[in-house]
PDB file of C-alpha atoms in Angstrom:
ATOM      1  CA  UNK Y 263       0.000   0.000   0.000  1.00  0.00           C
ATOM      2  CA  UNK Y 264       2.422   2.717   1.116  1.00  0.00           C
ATOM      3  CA  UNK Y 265       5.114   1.740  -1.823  1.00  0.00           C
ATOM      4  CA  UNK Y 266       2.032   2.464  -4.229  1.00  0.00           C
ATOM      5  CA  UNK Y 267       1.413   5.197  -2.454  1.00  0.00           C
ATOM      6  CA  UNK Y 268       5.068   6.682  -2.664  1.00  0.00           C
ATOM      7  CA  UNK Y 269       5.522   5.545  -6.547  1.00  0.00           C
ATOM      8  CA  UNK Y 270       2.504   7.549  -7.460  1.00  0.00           C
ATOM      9  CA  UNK Y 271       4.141  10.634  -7.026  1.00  0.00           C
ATOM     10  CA  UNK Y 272       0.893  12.031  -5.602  1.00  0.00           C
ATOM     11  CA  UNK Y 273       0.296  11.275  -2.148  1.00  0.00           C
ATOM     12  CA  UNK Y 274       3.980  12.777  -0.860  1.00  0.00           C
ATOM     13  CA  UNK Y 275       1.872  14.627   1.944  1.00  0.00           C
ATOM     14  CA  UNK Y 276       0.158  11.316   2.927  1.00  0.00           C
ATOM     15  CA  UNK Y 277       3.082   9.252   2.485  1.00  0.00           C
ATOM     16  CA  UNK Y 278       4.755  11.979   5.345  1.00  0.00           C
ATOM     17  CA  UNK Y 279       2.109  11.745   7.441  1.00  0.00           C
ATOM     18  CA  UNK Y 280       1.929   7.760   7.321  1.00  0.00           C
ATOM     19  CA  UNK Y 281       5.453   8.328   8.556  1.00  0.00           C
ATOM     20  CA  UNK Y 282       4.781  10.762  11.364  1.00  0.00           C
ATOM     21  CA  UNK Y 283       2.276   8.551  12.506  1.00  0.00           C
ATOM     22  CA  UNK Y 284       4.276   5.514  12.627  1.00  0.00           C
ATOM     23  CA  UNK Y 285       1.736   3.915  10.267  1.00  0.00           C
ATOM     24  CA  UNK Y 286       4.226   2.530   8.042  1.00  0.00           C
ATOM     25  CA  UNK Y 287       4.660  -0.864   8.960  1.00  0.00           C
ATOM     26  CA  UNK Y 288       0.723  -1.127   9.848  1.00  0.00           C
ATOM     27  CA  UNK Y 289      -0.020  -0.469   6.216  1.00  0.00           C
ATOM     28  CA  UNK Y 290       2.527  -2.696   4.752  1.00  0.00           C
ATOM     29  CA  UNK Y 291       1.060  -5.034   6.818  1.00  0.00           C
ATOM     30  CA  UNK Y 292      -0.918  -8.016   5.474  1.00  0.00           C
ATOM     31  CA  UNK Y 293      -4.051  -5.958   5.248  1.00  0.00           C
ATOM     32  CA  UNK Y 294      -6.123  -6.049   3.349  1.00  0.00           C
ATOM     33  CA  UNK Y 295      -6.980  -2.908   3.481  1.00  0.00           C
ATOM     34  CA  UNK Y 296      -9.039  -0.331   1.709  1.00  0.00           C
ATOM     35  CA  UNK Y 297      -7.775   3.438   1.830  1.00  0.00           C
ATOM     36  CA  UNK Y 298      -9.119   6.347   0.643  1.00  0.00           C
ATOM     37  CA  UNK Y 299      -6.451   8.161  -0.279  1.00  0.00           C
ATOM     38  CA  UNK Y 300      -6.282  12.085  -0.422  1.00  0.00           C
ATOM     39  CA  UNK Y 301      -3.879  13.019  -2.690  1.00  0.00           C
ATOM     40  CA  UNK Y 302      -1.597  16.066  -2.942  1.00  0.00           C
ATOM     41  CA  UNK Y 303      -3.761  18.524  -3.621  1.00  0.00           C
ATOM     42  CA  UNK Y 304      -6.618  17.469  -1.361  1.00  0.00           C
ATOM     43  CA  UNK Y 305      -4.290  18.080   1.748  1.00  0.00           C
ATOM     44  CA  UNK Y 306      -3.133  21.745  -0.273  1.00  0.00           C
ATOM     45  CA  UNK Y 307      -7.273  22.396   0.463  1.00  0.00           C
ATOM     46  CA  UNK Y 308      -6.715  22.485   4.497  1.00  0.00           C
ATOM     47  CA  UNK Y 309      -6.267  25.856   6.259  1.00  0.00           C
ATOM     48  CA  UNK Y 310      -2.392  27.268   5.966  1.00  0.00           C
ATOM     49  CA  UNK Y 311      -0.151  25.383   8.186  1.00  0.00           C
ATOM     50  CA  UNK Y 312      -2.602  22.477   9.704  1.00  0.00           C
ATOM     51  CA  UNK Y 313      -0.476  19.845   7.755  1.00  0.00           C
ATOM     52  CA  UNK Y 314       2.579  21.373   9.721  1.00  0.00           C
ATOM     53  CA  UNK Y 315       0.789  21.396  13.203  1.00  0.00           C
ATOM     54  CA  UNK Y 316      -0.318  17.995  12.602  1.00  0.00           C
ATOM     55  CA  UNK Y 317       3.449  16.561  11.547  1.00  0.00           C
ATOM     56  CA  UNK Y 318       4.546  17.713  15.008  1.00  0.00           C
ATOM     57  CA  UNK Y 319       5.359  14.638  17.479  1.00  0.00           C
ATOM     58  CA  UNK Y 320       3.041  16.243  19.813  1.00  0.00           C
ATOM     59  CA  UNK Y 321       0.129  15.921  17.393  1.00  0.00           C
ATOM     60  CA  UNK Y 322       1.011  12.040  16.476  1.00  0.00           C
ATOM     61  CA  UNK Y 323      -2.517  10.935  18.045  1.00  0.00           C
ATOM     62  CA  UNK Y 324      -4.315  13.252  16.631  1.00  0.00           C
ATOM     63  CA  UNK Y 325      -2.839  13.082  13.355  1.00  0.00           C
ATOM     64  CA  UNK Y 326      -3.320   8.936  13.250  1.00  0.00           C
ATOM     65  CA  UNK Y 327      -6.549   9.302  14.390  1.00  0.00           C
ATOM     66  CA  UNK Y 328      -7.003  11.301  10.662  1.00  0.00           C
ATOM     67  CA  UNK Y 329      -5.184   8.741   8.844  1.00  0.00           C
ATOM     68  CA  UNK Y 330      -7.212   5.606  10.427  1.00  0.00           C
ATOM     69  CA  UNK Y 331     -10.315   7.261   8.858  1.00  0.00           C
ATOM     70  CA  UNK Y 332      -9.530   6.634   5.441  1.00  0.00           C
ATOM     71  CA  UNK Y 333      -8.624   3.214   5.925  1.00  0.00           C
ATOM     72  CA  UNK Y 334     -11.251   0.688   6.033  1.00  0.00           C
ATOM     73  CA  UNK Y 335     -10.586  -3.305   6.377  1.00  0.00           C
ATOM     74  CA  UNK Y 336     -11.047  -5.424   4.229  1.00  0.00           C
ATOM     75  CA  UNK Y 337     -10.823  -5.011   0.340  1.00  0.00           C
ATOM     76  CA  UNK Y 338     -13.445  -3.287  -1.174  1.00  0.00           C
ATOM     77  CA  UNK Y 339     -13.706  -2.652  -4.866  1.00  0.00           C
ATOM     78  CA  UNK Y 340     -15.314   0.518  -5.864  1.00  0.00           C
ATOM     79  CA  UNK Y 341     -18.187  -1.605  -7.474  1.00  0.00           C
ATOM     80  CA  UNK Y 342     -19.069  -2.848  -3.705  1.00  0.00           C
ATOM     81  CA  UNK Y 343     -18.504   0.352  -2.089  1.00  0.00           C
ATOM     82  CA  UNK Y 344     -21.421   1.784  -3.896  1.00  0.00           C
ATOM     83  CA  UNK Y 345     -23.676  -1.056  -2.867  1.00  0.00           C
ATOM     84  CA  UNK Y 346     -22.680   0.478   0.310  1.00  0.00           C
ATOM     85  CA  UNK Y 347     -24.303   3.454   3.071  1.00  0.00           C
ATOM     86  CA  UNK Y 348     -21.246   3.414   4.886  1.00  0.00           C
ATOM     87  CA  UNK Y 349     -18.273   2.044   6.294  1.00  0.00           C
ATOM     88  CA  UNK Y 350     -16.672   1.128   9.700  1.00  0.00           C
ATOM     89  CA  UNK Y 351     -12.669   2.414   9.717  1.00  0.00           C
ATOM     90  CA  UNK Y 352     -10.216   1.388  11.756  1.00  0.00           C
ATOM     91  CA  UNK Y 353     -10.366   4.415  13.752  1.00  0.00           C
ATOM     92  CA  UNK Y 354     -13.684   3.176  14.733  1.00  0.00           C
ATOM     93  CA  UNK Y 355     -15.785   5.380  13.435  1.00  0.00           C
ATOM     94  CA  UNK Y 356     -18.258   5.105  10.499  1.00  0.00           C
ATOM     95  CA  UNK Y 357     -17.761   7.193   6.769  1.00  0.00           C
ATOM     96  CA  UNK Y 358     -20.743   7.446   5.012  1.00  0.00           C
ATOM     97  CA  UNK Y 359     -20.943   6.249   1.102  1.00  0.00           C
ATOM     98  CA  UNK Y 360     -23.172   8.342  -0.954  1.00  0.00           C
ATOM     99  CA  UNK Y 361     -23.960   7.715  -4.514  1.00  0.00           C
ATOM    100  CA  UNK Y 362     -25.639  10.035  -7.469  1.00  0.00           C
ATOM    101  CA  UNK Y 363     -25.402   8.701 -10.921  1.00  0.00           C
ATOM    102  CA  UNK Y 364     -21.211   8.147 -11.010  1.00  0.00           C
ATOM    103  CA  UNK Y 365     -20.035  10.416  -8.342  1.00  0.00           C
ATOM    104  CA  UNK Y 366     -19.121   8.788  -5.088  1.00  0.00           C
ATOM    105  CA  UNK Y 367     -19.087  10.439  -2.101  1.00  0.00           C
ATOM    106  CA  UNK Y 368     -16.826   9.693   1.249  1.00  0.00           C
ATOM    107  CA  UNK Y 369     -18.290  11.765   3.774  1.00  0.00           C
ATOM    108  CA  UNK Y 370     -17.790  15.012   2.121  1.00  0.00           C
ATOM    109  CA  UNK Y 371     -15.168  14.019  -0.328  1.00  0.00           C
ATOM    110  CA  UNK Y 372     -15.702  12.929  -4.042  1.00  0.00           C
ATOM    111  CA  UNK Y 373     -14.275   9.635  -5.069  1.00  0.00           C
ATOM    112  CA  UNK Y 374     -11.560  10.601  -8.538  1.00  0.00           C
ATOM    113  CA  UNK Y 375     -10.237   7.514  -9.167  1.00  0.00           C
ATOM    114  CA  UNK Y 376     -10.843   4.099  -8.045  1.00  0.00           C
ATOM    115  CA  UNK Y 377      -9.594   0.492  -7.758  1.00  0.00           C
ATOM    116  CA  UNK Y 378      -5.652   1.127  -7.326  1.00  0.00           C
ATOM    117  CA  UNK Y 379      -4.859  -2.057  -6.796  1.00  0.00           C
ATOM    118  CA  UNK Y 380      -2.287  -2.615  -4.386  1.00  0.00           C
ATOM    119  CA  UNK Y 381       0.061  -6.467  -3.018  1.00  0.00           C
ATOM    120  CA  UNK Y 382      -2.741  -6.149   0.739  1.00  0.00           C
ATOM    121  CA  UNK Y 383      -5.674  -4.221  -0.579  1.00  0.00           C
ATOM    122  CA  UNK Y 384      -6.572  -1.160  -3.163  1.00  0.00           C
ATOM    123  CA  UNK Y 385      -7.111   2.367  -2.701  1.00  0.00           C
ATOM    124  CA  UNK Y 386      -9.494   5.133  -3.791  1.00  0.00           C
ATOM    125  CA  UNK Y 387      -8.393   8.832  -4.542  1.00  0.00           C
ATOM    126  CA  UNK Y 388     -10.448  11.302  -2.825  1.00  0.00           C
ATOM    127  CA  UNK Y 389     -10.293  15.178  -3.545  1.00  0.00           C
ATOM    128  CA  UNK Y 390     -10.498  16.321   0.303  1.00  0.00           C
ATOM    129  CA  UNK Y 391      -8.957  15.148   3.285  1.00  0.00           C
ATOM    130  CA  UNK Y 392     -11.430  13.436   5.871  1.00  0.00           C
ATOM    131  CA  UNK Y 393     -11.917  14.475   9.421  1.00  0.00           C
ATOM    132  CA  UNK Y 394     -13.124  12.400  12.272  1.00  0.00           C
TER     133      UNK Y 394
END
């Protein structure tokens, strides 16, 4: 997941905060696992400087407590997650799934690409960053 991730080219500010988090080995775990994954210019839409307070080793819970929410177990294909309301993630709370005509929404983020198939799960680019 996370050497998908970092090949991309895309997700440099997730790939960081994986790291900060210590979420690394987690996510190369056996899995599987389904992320969403904001990309590079979904974290560019928080305020100025959140990504920066967040990195901070005084922030680390709160910051894997973000990351958890986009991760969901299991593997689910983006033709399952719409047959879907919502979602249990591993930080233990729910995301909801909403669908109109081909736009999939996570919570308040729209689903861009889909079905990034990874060696313990796949992945789903989102254009915002989820919060808990």
């Amino acid at each position: 997941m996370v050497d998908t991730a970092v090949s991309a080219k895309k997700f440099s500010t997730l790939v960081a905060a994986v790291k900060a988090a210590g979420l690394v080995e987690t996510l190369k775990g056996d899995g599987p696992f389904t992320v969403f994954a904001p990309n590079d210019e979904a974290f560019a839409k928080l305020p100025q400087g959140t990504i920066a307070d967040l990195l901070k080793p005084e922030n680390k819970a709160k910051l894997t407590a973000i990351l958890t929410y986009h991760v969901v177990p299991g593997k689910v294909m983006a033709a399952d997650v719409v047959g879907v309301k919502s979602a249990k993630t591993v930080n233990g709370k729910e995301v909801s799934v909403t669908v109109e005509g081909n736009t999939v929404m996570i919570d308040q983020s729209k689903v861009i690409a889909t079905d990034i198939v990874t060696s313990n799960g796949v992945i789903h680019v989102i254009d915002s960053v989820l919060l808990p």
